[in-house]
mmCIF file of C-alpha atoms in Angstrom:
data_model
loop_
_atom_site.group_PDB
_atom_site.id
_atom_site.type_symbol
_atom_site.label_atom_id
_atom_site.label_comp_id
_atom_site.label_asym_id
_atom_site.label_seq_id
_atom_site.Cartn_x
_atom_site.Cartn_y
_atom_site.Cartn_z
ATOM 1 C CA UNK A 10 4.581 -10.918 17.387
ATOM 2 C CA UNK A 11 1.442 -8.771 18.471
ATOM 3 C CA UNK A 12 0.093 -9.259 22.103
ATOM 4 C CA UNK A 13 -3.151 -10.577 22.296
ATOM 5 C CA UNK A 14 -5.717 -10.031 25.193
ATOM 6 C CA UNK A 15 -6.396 -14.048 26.059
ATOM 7 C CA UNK A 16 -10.103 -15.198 27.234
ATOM 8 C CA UNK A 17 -10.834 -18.647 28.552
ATOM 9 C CA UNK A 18 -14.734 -18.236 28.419
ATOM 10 C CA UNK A 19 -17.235 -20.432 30.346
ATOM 11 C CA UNK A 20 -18.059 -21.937 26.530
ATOM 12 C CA UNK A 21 -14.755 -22.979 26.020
ATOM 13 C CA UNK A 22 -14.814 -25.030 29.013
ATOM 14 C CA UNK A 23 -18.347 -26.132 28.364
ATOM 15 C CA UNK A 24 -17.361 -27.393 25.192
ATOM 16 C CA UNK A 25 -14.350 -29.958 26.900
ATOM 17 C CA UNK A 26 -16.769 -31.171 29.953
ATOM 18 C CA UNK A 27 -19.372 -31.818 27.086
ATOM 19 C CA UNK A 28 -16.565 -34.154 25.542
ATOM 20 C CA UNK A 29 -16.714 -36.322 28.267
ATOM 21 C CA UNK A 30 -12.655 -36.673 28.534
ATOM 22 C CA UNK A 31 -12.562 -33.402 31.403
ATOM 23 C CA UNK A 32 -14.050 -32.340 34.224
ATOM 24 C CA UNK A 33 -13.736 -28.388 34.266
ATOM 25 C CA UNK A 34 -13.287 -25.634 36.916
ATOM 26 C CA UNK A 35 -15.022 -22.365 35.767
ATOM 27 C CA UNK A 36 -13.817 -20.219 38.476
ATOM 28 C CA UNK A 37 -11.323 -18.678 36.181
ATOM 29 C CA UNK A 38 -13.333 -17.986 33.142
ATOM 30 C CA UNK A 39 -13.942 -14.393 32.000
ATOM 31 C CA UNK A 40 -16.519 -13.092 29.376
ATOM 32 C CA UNK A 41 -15.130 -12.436 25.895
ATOM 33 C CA UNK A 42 -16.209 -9.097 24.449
ATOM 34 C CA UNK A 43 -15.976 -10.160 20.810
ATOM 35 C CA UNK A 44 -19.137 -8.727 19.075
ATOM 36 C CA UNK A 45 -20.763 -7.603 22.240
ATOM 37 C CA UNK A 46 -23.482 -5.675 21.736
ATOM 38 C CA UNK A 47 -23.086 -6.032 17.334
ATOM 39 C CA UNK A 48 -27.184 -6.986 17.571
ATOM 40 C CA UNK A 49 -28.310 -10.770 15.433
ATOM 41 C CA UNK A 50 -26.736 -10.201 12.922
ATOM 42 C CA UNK A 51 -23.043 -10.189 14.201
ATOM 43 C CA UNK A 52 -23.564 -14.128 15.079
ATOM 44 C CA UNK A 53 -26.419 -15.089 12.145
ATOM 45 C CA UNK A 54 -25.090 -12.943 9.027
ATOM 46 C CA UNK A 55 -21.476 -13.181 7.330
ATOM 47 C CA UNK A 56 -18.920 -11.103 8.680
ATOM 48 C CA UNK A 57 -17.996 -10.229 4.938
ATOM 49 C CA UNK A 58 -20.638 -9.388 2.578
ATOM 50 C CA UNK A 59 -19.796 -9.208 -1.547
ATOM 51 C CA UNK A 60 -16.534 -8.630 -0.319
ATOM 52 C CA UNK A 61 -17.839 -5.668 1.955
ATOM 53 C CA UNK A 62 -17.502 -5.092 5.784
ATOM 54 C CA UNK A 63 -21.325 -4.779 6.823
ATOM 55 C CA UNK A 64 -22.239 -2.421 9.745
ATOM 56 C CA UNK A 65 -22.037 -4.766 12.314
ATOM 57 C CA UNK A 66 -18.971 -5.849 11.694
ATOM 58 C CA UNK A 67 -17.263 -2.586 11.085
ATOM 59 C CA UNK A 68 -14.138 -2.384 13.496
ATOM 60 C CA UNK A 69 -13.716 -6.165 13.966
ATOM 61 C CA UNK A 70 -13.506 -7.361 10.597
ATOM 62 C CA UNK A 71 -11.399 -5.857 7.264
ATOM 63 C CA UNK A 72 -11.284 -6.546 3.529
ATOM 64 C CA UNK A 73 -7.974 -4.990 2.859
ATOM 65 C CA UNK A 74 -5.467 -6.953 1.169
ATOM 66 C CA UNK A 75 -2.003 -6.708 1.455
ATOM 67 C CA UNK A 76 -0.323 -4.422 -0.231
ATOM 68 C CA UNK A 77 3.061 -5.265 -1.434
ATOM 69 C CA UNK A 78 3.002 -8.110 0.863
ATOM 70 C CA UNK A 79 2.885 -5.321 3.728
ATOM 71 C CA UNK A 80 -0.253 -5.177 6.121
ATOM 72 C CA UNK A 81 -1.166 -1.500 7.484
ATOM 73 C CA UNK A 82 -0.855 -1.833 11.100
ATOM 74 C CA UNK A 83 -4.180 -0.373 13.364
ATOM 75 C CA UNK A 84 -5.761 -0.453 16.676
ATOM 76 C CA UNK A 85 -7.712 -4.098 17.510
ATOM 77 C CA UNK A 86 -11.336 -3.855 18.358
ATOM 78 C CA UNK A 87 -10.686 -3.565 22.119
ATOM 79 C CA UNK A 88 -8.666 -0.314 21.001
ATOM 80 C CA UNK A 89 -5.514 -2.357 23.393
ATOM 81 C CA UNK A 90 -3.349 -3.546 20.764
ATOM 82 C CA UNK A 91 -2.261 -3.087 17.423
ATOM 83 C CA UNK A 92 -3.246 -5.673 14.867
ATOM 84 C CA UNK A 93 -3.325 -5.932 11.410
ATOM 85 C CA UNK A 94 -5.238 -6.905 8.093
ATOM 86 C CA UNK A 95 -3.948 -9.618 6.538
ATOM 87 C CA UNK A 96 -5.978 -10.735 3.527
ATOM 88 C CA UNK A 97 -4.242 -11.765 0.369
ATOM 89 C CA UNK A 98 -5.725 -12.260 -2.902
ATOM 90 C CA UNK A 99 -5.268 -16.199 -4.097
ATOM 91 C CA UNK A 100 -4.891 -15.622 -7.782
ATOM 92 C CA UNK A 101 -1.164 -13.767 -6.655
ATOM 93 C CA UNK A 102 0.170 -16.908 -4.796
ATOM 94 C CA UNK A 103 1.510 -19.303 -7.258
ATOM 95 C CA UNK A 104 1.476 -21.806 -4.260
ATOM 96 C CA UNK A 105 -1.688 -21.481 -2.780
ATOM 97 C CA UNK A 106 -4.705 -23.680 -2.577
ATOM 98 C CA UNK A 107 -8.088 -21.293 -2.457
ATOM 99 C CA UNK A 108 -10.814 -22.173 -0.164
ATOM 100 C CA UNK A 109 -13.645 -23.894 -2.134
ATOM 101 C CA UNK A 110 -16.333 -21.505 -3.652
ATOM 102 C CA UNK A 111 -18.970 -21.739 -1.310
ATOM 103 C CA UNK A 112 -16.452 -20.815 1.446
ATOM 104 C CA UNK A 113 -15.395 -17.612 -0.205
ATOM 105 C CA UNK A 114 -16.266 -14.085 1.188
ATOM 106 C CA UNK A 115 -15.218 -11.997 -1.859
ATOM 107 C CA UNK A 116 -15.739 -12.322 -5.329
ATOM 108 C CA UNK A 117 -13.328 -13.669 -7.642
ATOM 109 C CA UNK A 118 -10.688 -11.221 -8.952
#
């Protein structure tokens, strides 16, 4: 497996004291950089648009499916780590259960 950079962010822990069931020490929290700086529309607009990456989520988000059930390996957004894209296409997988329509980023094939 891939390494992954781990954040426990101040929301994460603000979300479980909110739940009533913990009380929560933030001294160890650190400040995910996950669409820092990607403007409004990062957080208010779809990170996949008619099955298109949109500016502001260029680098963070893909729309490559698999080829050959193979994924082409590239640098995470952090430019740390590798990581890959990972999308497969429903209709292929005789097993699979697709998301319901209005849950869909990309068109149907």
């Amino acid at each position: 497996s891939l390494p992954t950079k781990q954040v426990l962010s101040d929301i994460t822990l603000a979300l479980f004291e909110d739940s009533g069931w913990y009380q929560v020490n933030y001294g160890p929290t650190s400040t995910s950089s996950f669409g820092k700086g990607r403007g409004c529309n990062f957080v208010y607009e779809d990170c996949i648009e008619d099955g298109k990456v949109p500016e502001w989520s260029k680098g963070i988000f893909c729309n490559e499916l698999l080829d050959d059930g193979l994924a082409k390996l590239k640098c995470d957004y952090h430019n740390s780590y590798m990581s890959l894209c990972d999308l497969m296409d429903y209709n292929e997988i005789t097993y699979a259960v697709p998301p319901n329509r209005n849950q869909r980023y990309f068109p149907d094939h």
